[in-house]
């Protein structure tokens, strides 16, 4: 089980993720699998992206949702282990800034985080693969006129 | 030249030199095209003119501003590079940031800092190029050039009626080409069926040729003879020649359509969530196009939050255009 002091971060070499309608959509850039993290998955992915510690995530989840610490810890640990196993996140050397846990006047209903895996793109990519070496392209080394929007 | 031992810097310099030599000594043709507002000068060795210019014919411009990108293309002759002997065909990046894209059909060097592309390509009539190569030439360097400017090449079709665009999204085999070509035959403007550029809510045409499965092609009453075929099961339709007046350079994306192959009696359309649109559009766009993954995902996520998405269950192809017209009319009534 992960320790409360462990900090995690997206494995940007292997994964790209975003949150939409409270759900995290994550793409495995190596295998072609993609994932939907439902329940409170969107918030968990946002906290991973901020390199929050496991303990800090738990503090926020138990303050915001109607769930006990042990249940929240078990569910969070399970989904983080899945993300680690899929190579989508990694341990971070230093955690990000930990914001003060906000006050939640009313605790919301808890929805266990679950990770759904889609592997249809893996099959399509096996039949029609992208150009080998595409992951070598350095996107931070922009040409002139670059304009991130 | 021993290609197996050549450093990427040596190889990219050799490609540029051979292209420049050919352009200087052989008959060439030039076109100026505009993609997503960027002026691009395309100079090619004469015998490649049809291959290179046909997909971009609808994007020719008379703009006299400075070109944002210069592309020179010469014929890849067997005595120039033996690509089959290359040890690692694909994308190679040299230490100056020049990107090499090496395939059996072509060797392309893209100097990102100088906005300069040199390409050697086999002649279509000589060896018979794969259908995607004829329909979407130079896709990798163009994709990188625009991604550097925050404009993503996405894996989707784009059709438009009265300036209102529908982005047709889905993985391979979902019916993007069928829906896009069906809409074109019904009177829609056409911007692409597989690879288009997206900048926030604006969609741009890149390639005016369609690559479609031969079995699916038989469902259309094209009234044209396909003479550019080869044995990979797909035909390249030179739509920019056939429908010159209805291939347009840009549109505003009003909705996303997610086709699904079905064999019902009618074409049906129903609203789906932004999440479904993202799952249909993002993985294949990010995994198959040369785009910065995290930034492209964030931009595609913004798009699906800002326009509604609909599932289109395929029925008779002749009914597709009418259903899409109804969808756009409904969106206009709702002010969506």
Coordinates of C-alpha atoms in Angstrom, one line a residue:
Chain A
X1 CA 0.0 0.0 0.0
X2 CA 1.2 3.5 -0.8
X3 CA 2.3 5.7 2.1
X4 CA 0.5 9.0 2.8
X5 CA 3.8 10.8 2.2
X6 CA 4.2 9.3 -1.3
X7 CA 3.8 11.8 -4.1
X8 CA 2.8 10.8 -7.6
X9 CA 2.7 12.6 -11.0
X10 CA 1.6 11.8 -14.5
X11 CA 4.2 9.8 -16.5
X12 CA 4.3 12.3 -19.3
X13 CA 6.5 10.1 -21.4
X14 CA 3.8 7.5 -21.6
X15 CA 0.5 9.3 -20.8
X16 CA -1.7 12.3 -21.6
X17 CA -4.8 12.9 -19.6
X18 CA -7.5 15.5 -19.2
X19 CA -10.7 15.8 -17.1
X20 CA -14.1 16.2 -18.7
X21 CA -17.4 16.2 -16.9
X22 CA -15.7 15.1 -13.7
X23 CA -14.1 12.1 -15.5
X24 CA -10.5 11.6 -16.3
X25 CA -9.7 10.5 -19.8
X26 CA -6.1 9.2 -20.1
X27 CA -4.3 7.9 -23.2
X28 CA -1.4 5.5 -23.0
X29 CA 1.0 6.9 -25.7
X30 CA 3.0 3.7 -25.8
X31 CA 0.4 0.9 -26.0
X32 CA -2.5 2.8 -27.5
X33 CA -4.8 1.8 -24.7
X34 CA -7.0 4.6 -23.3
X35 CA -8.8 4.9 -20.0
X36 CA -11.7 6.5 -18.3
X37 CA -11.4 7.1 -14.5
X38 CA -14.9 7.6 -13.2
X39 CA -16.4 8.2 -9.8
X40 CA -14.2 10.8 -8.2
X41 CA -11.5 10.0 -10.8
X42 CA -11.4 13.4 -12.3
X43 CA -10.5 15.0 -9.0
X44 CA -7.9 12.3 -8.4
X45 CA -6.3 12.9 -11.7
X46 CA -6.2 16.6 -11.1
X47 CA -4.5 16.0 -7.7
X48 CA -2.0 13.7 -9.3
X49 CA -1.3 16.4 -11.9
X50 CA -0.6 18.8 -9.1
X51 CA 1.8 16.2 -7.6
X52 CA -0.1 16.0 -4.4
X53 CA 0.8 13.4 -1.7
X54 CA -1.4 10.5 -1.1
X55 CA -2.1 11.8 2.4
X56 CA -3.1 15.2 1.0
X57 CA -5.4 13.6 -1.5
X58 CA -7.0 11.6 1.3
X59 CA -7.5 14.7 3.4
X60 CA -9.4 16.4 0.6
X61 CA -11.4 13.4 -0.4
X62 CA -12.6 12.7 3.1
X63 CA -13.4 16.3 3.7
X64 CA -15.4 16.7 0.5
X65 CA -17.2 13.3 0.3
X66 CA -19.2 11.2 2.6
X67 CA -16.7 8.5 3.1
X68 CA -14.6 7.2 6.0
X69 CA -10.8 7.4 5.9
X70 CA -10.2 3.7 5.7
X71 CA -12.6 3.2 2.8
X72 CA -11.2 6.2 1.0
X73 CA -7.6 5.0 1.5
X74 CA -8.4 1.5 0.2
X75 CA -10.2 2.8 -2.9
X76 CA -7.5 5.5 -3.6
X77 CA -4.7 3.0 -3.2
X78 CA -6.4 0.5 -5.5
X79 CA -6.9 3.0 -8.3
X80 CA -3.4 4.5 -7.9
X81 CA -1.9 1.0 -8.1
X82 CA -3.7 0.4 -11.3
X83 CA -2.4 3.7 -12.7
X84 CA 1.1 2.7 -11.7
X85 CA 0.7 -0.8 -13.1
X86 CA -0.4 0.7 -16.5
X87 CA 2.5 3.1 -16.5
X88 CA 0.3 6.2 -16.5
X89 CA 1.7 7.7 -13.3
X90 CA 5.0 7.5 -11.5
X91 CA 6.4 8.4 -8.1
X92 CA 7.5 12.1 -7.9
X93 CA 10.7 13.1 -6.3
X94 CA 9.1 16.2 -4.7
X95 CA 5.5 16.9 -4.2
X96 CA 3.8 20.0 -5.4
X97 CA 2.6 22.8 -3.2
X98 CA -0.1 21.4 -0.9
X99 CA -3.1 23.8 -0.8
X100 CA -5.0 24.1 2.5
X101 CA -7.8 21.6 2.4
X102 CA -10.9 23.6 1.6
X103 CA -14.0 23.7 3.8
X104 CA -16.9 21.7 2.5
X105 CA -20.1 22.8 4.2
X106 CA -21.9 19.7 2.9
X107 CA -20.1 16.5 2.2
X108 CA -21.1 15.1 -1.2
X109 CA -22.1 11.5 -2.0
X110 CA -19.0 9.4 -2.5
X111 CA -18.5 7.6 -5.8
X112 CA -15.7 5.0 -5.7
X113 CA -13.0 5.8 -8.3
X114 CA -12.8 3.1 -11.0
X115 CA -10.5 2.8 -14.0
X116 CA -12.1 1.5 -17.2
X117 CA -9.7 0.4 -19.9
X118 CA -10.3 0.5 -23.6
X119 CA -8.0 -1.6 -25.8
X120 CA -9.6 -1.2 -29.2
X121 CA -7.0 1.3 -30.3
X122 CA -4.3 -1.1 -29.5
X123 CA -5.8 -3.5 -32.1
X124 CA -6.2 -0.7 -34.7
X125 CA -2.7 0.5 -34.2
X126 CA -1.4 -3.0 -34.6
X127 CA -3.1 -3.1 -38.0
X128 CA -2.2 0.4 -39.0
X129 CA 0.6 1.7 -36.9
X130 CA 1.7 5.3 -36.6
X131 CA 5.1 6.3 -37.9
X132 CA 7.8 4.7 -35.7
X133 CA 9.7 7.2 -33.7
X134 CA 6.9 9.7 -33.4
X135 CA 7.6 9.9 -29.6
X136 CA 11.1 11.2 -30.4
X137 CA 9.7 14.5 -31.5
X138 CA 10.5 17.2 -28.9
X139 CA 7.5 19.4 -28.5
X140 CA 9.2 21.9 -26.1
X141 CA 11.7 22.7 -28.8
X142 CA 9.4 24.8 -30.8
X143 CA 10.2 26.5 -34.0
X144 CA 9.7 30.2 -34.5
X145 CA 6.1 31.4 -34.4
X146 CA 5.0 28.8 -31.9
X147 CA 1.9 29.7 -30.0
X148 CA 0.5 27.4 -27.5
X149 CA -3.2 28.0 -27.1
Chain B
X1 CA 26.6 6.5 -49.1
X2 CA 26.4 3.9 -46.4
X3 CA 22.9 4.7 -45.0
X4 CA 23.2 2.2 -42.2
X5 CA 26.1 4.1 -40.7
X6 CA 24.9 7.6 -41.6
X7 CA 24.2 10.0 -38.8
X8 CA 20.9 11.8 -39.0
X9 CA 22.7 15.1 -39.6
X10 CA 24.5 13.6 -42.6
X11 CA 21.3 12.0 -43.9
X12 CA 19.2 15.2 -43.6
X13 CA 22.0 17.3 -45.3
X14 CA 22.2 14.7 -48.1
X15 CA 18.4 14.8 -48.7
X16 CA 18.4 18.6 -48.8
X17 CA 21.4 18.6 -51.2
X18 CA 19.8 16.1 -53.6
X19 CA 16.5 17.9 -53.6
X20 CA 18.1 21.3 -54.1
X21 CA 20.2 19.9 -57.0
X22 CA 17.2 18.3 -58.7
X23 CA 15.2 21.5 -58.3
X24 CA 18.0 23.6 -59.8
X25 CA 18.6 21.3 -62.8
X26 CA 15.3 19.7 -63.7
X27 CA 12.0 21.0 -64.8
X28 CA 9.9 22.1 -61.8
X29 CA 6.4 23.4 -61.1
X30 CA 5.4 25.6 -58.2
X31 CA 2.2 26.3 -56.3
X32 CA 1.4 28.6 -53.5
X33 CA -1.2 27.2 -51.1
X34 CA -2.8 28.4 -47.9
X35 CA -3.6 26.0 -45.0
X36 CA -5.1 27.4 -41.8
X37 CA -4.0 30.9 -42.8
X38 CA -0.4 29.9 -43.4
X39 CA 1.1 30.5 -46.8
X40 CA 3.1 27.6 -48.1
X41 CA 5.3 27.5 -51.2
X42 CA 5.4 24.1 -52.8
X43 CA 8.0 23.5 -55.5
X44 CA 8.2 20.0 -57.0
X45 CA 10.0 18.2 -59.8
X46 CA 7.7 18.2 -62.8
X47 CA 6.8 14.5 -62.9
X48 CA 5.6 14.7 -59.3
X49 CA 3.2 17.6 -60.0
X50 CA 0.1 15.5 -60.2
X51 CA 0.9 13.5 -57.1
X52 CA 1.7 16.6 -55.0
X53 CA -0.7 19.2 -56.3
X54 CA -3.9 17.3 -56.6
X55 CA -4.6 16.9 -52.9
X56 CA -3.9 20.6 -52.4
X57 CA -5.6 22.0 -55.6
X58 CA -8.4 23.6 -53.7
X59 CA -6.0 25.5 -51.4
X60 CA -4.0 27.4 -54.1
X61 CA -3.8 31.0 -53.3
X62 CA -2.6 34.2 -54.8
X63 CA -1.6 35.7 -51.5
X64 CA 1.6 37.7 -51.8
X65 CA 2.8 37.6 -48.2
X66 CA 6.0 35.8 -47.2
X67 CA 5.7 32.1 -47.1
X68 CA 5.5 30.6 -43.6
X69 CA 6.8 27.2 -44.9
X70 CA 8.8 26.3 -48.0
X71 CA 8.6 22.7 -49.3
X72 CA 10.7 21.3 -52.1
X73 CA 10.1 17.8 -53.5
X74 CA 12.2 15.8 -55.9
X75 CA 11.9 12.3 -57.3
X76 CA 13.4 9.6 -55.2
X77 CA 15.4 7.5 -57.7
X78 CA 16.7 4.1 -56.9
X79 CA 20.3 5.3 -57.2
X80 CA 19.7 8.0 -54.6
X81 CA 18.7 6.2 -51.5
X82 CA 18.1 2.6 -50.9
X83 CA 15.4 3.1 -48.3
X84 CA 14.8 -0.6 -47.9
X85 CA 18.2 -0.9 -46.4
X86 CA 17.7 1.8 -43.8
X87 CA 18.1 0.3 -40.3
X88 CA 15.3 2.2 -38.6
X89 CA 12.7 3.5 -40.9
X90 CA 10.4 6.0 -39.3
X91 CA 10.9 9.3 -37.6
X92 CA 14.4 10.3 -36.6
X93 CA 15.3 13.6 -34.9
X94 CA 18.8 14.9 -35.3
X95 CA 20.6 17.0 -32.7
X96 CA 19.7 20.3 -34.4
X97 CA 16.0 19.6 -34.3
X98 CA 15.6 18.6 -37.9
X99 CA 13.1 15.8 -38.3
X100 CA 13.7 13.0 -40.7
X101 CA 10.7 10.9 -41.8
X102 CA 11.9 7.9 -43.7
X103 CA 9.7 5.5 -45.5
X104 CA 10.0 3.2 -48.4
X105 CA 8.2 5.7 -50.5
X106 CA 9.9 8.8 -49.3
X107 CA 12.7 10.5 -47.4
X108 CA 11.7 13.8 -45.8
X109 CA 13.9 16.3 -43.9
X110 CA 12.0 19.0 -42.0
X111 CA 14.1 21.8 -40.5
X112 CA 11.7 23.2 -37.9
X113 CA 13.7 26.2 -37.1
X114 CA 14.1 27.3 -40.7
X115 CA 10.5 26.2 -41.7
X116 CA 12.0 24.3 -44.6
X117 CA 11.0 20.9 -45.9
X118 CA 13.1 18.8 -48.4
X119 CA 11.5 15.6 -49.6
X120 CA 12.4 12.8 -52.0
X121 CA 9.5 10.8 -53.2
X122 CA 9.0 7.9 -55.5
X123 CA 7.0 8.6 -58.5
X124 CA 3.5 7.2 -58.4
X125 CA 3.6 5.9 -61.9
X126 CA 6.9 4.1 -61.2
X127 CA 6.2 2.0 -58.2
X128 CA 2.6 2.5 -57.2
X129 CA 2.4 4.4 -53.9
X130 CA 0.1 3.4 -51.0
X131 CA -3.3 5.1 -51.1
X132 CA -2.7 7.1 -48.0
X133 CA 0.6 8.4 -49.5
X134 CA -1.2 9.7 -52.5
X135 CA -4.1 11.1 -50.6
X136 CA -2.2 12.7 -47.8
X137 CA 1.4 13.6 -48.9
X138 CA 3.7 15.4 -46.5
X139 CA 1.3 14.7 -43.6
X140 CA 4.0 14.3 -40.9
X141 CA 6.0 17.6 -41.6
X142 CA 2.8 19.5 -42.1
X143 CA 1.3 18.1 -38.8
X144 CA 4.4 19.1 -36.9
X145 CA 4.6 22.6 -38.5
X146 CA 1.0 23.3 -37.5
X147 CA 1.3 21.7 -34.0
X148 CA 4.2 24.1 -33.4
X149 CA 1.6 26.9 -33.9
X150 CA -1.1 25.4 -31.7
X151 CA -3.1 23.9 -34.5
X152 CA -3.7 20.2 -34.4
X153 CA -4.2 17.7 -37.2
X154 CA -7.1 15.6 -36.0
X155 CA -8.2 12.2 -37.2
X156 CA -11.6 13.2 -38.5
X157 CA -13.6 14.3 -41.5
X158 CA -15.0 17.8 -41.9
X159 CA -18.0 18.8 -44.0
X160 CA -19.8 22.1 -44.0
X161 CA -23.1 23.7 -45.1
X162 CA -23.4 27.5 -45.4
X163 CA -20.2 27.9 -43.3
X164 CA -21.4 25.6 -40.5
X165 CA -19.1 22.7 -40.1
X166 CA -19.6 19.1 -38.8
X167 CA -16.5 17.4 -37.6
X168 CA -16.8 13.6 -38.3
X169 CA -14.8 11.7 -35.7
X170 CA -14.0 8.1 -35.0
X171 CA -11.4 5.5 -35.2
X172 CA -10.5 3.7 -38.4
X173 CA -13.5 1.8 -39.9
X174 CA -16.1 3.9 -38.1
X175 CA -17.5 5.4 -41.3
X176 CA -15.8 8.8 -41.4
X177 CA -15.1 8.7 -45.1
X178 CA -18.5 7.3 -45.9
X179 CA -20.3 10.0 -44.0
X180 CA -18.1 12.8 -45.4
X181 CA -18.4 11.7 -49.1
X182 CA -22.1 11.0 -48.7
X183 CA -22.5 14.6 -47.4
X184 CA -20.5 15.9 -50.3
X185 CA -22.6 14.1 -52.8
X186 CA -25.7 15.6 -51.1
X187 CA -24.5 19.2 -51.6
X188 CA -22.3 19.8 -48.5
X189 CA -18.9 21.5 -48.8
X190 CA -16.0 19.1 -48.1
X191 CA -12.8 19.8 -46.2
X192 CA -11.5 16.3 -45.5
X193 CA -12.5 12.8 -44.6
X194 CA -9.6 11.6 -42.4
X195 CA -7.2 14.4 -41.5
X196 CA -8.1 18.0 -40.9
X197 CA -6.7 20.9 -38.9
X198 CA -8.5 22.4 -35.9
X199 CA -7.8 25.6 -34.2
X200 CA -10.3 26.1 -31.4
X201 CA -13.7 26.2 -33.2
X202 CA -12.2 26.7 -36.6
X203 CA -11.7 23.7 -38.9
X204 CA -9.4 23.8 -41.9
X205 CA -9.0 21.6 -44.9
X206 CA -5.5 20.1 -45.5
X207 CA -6.1 17.3 -48.1
X208 CA -8.7 17.4 -50.8
X209 CA -8.5 13.8 -51.7
X210 CA -10.4 11.0 -50.1
X211 CA -9.1 7.5 -49.3
X212 CA -12.0 5.1 -49.2
X213 CA -12.4 1.3 -49.0
X214 CA -13.3 -0.1 -52.4
X215 CA -16.2 -2.1 -50.9
X216 CA -17.7 1.1 -49.4
X217 CA -17.2 3.0 -52.7
X218 CA -19.6 0.8 -54.4
X219 CA -22.4 2.2 -52.2
X220 CA -22.1 5.6 -53.9
X221 CA -23.4 6.6 -57.2
X222 CA -20.3 8.6 -58.1
X223 CA -20.7 8.5 -61.9
X224 CA -17.0 8.6 -62.2
X225 CA -14.3 6.2 -63.2
X226 CA -11.7 5.5 -60.6
X227 CA -8.4 5.1 -62.4
X228 CA -6.0 5.6 -59.6
X229 CA -6.2 2.2 -57.8
X230 CA -3.8 -0.2 -56.2
X231 CA -4.0 -3.4 -54.3
X232 CA -4.3 -2.1 -50.8
X233 CA -8.1 -2.2 -50.9
X234 CA -8.5 1.6 -51.0
X235 CA -9.2 4.0 -53.8
X236 CA -8.0 7.6 -53.8
X237 CA -10.8 10.0 -55.0
X238 CA -9.3 13.2 -56.3
X239 CA -12.2 15.2 -55.0
X240 CA -10.4 18.5 -55.4
X241 CA -10.6 17.9 -59.2
X242 CA -14.1 16.4 -59.3
X243 CA -15.8 18.9 -56.9
X244 CA -13.6 22.0 -57.2
X245 CA -16.3 24.4 -56.3
X246 CA -17.3 22.5 -53.1
X247 CA -13.9 22.0 -51.5
X248 CA -13.5 24.8 -49.2
X249 CA -10.5 25.9 -47.0
X250 CA -12.2 26.5 -43.7
X251 CA -15.4 26.4 -41.7
X252 CA -16.7 26.9 -38.2
X253 CA -17.3 23.7 -36.3
X254 CA -20.9 23.6 -35.0
X255 CA -21.1 20.0 -33.9
X256 CA -19.2 16.7 -33.8
X257 CA -20.7 13.7 -35.4
X258 CA -19.6 10.2 -34.4
X259 CA -20.6 7.7 -37.0
X260 CA -21.1 4.0 -36.3
X261 CA -21.4 1.4 -38.9
X262 CA -24.9 -0.1 -38.7
X263 CA -27.1 -1.7 -41.3
X264 CA -30.5 -0.3 -40.2
X265 CA -33.2 0.9 -42.5
X266 CA -32.7 4.5 -41.5
X267 CA -29.9 6.9 -40.5
X268 CA -30.4 7.9 -36.9
X269 CA -28.8 10.7 -34.9
X270 CA -28.9 11.1 -31.1
X271 CA -27.0 13.5 -28.8
X272 CA -24.1 12.0 -26.8
X273 CA -21.9 13.4 -24.1
X274 CA -18.7 15.4 -24.5
X275 CA -17.0 12.5 -22.9
X276 CA -18.0 10.2 -25.7
X277 CA -16.9 12.7 -28.2
X278 CA -13.5 13.0 -26.5
X279 CA -13.1 9.2 -26.4
X280 CA -13.9 9.0 -30.2
X281 CA -11.7 11.9 -31.3
X282 CA -8.7 12.1 -29.0
X283 CA -7.0 8.7 -28.9
X284 CA -6.7 8.1 -32.6
X285 CA -5.9 11.8 -33.2
X286 CA -3.1 11.8 -30.6
X287 CA -1.8 8.3 -31.3
X288 CA -1.8 8.6 -35.1
X289 CA -0.9 12.2 -35.8
X290 CA 2.3 14.0 -35.0
X291 CA 1.0 16.3 -32.3
X292 CA 2.1 17.2 -28.8
X293 CA 0.0 14.7 -26.8
X294 CA -0.8 16.6 -23.6
X295 CA -1.5 19.9 -25.3
X296 CA -3.5 18.4 -28.2
X297 CA -5.6 16.4 -25.7
X298 CA -6.3 19.6 -23.7
X299 CA -7.2 21.5 -26.9
X300 CA -9.5 18.6 -28.1
X301 CA -11.1 18.5 -24.7
X302 CA -11.9 22.2 -25.0
X303 CA -13.4 21.7 -28.4
X304 CA -15.8 18.9 -27.2
X305 CA -16.8 21.0 -24.2
X306 CA -17.8 23.8 -26.6
X307 CA -19.7 22.1 -29.3
X308 CA -22.4 19.4 -29.0
X309 CA -21.7 15.8 -30.2
X310 CA -24.1 13.3 -31.9
X311 CA -24.0 9.6 -32.6
X312 CA -24.9 8.8 -36.2
X313 CA -26.0 5.2 -36.8
X314 CA -25.4 4.5 -40.4
X315 CA -28.3 3.4 -42.6
X316 CA -28.7 4.0 -46.4
X317 CA -25.9 6.3 -47.5
X318 CA -28.3 8.3 -49.6
X319 CA -30.1 9.4 -46.4
X320 CA -27.0 10.6 -44.6
X321 CA -26.9 14.1 -46.1
X322 CA -30.6 14.8 -45.4
X323 CA -30.2 13.8 -41.7
X324 CA -27.2 16.0 -41.4
X325 CA -29.1 18.9 -42.9
X326 CA -31.8 18.3 -40.3
X327 CA -29.2 18.3 -37.6
X328 CA -27.8 21.7 -38.7
X329 CA -31.3 23.2 -39.0
X330 CA -32.1 22.0 -35.5
X331 CA -28.9 23.5 -34.1
X332 CA -29.7 26.8 -35.8
X333 CA -33.2 26.8 -34.3
X334 CA -31.8 26.1 -30.9
X335 CA -29.0 28.7 -31.3
X336 CA -26.5 26.0 -30.3

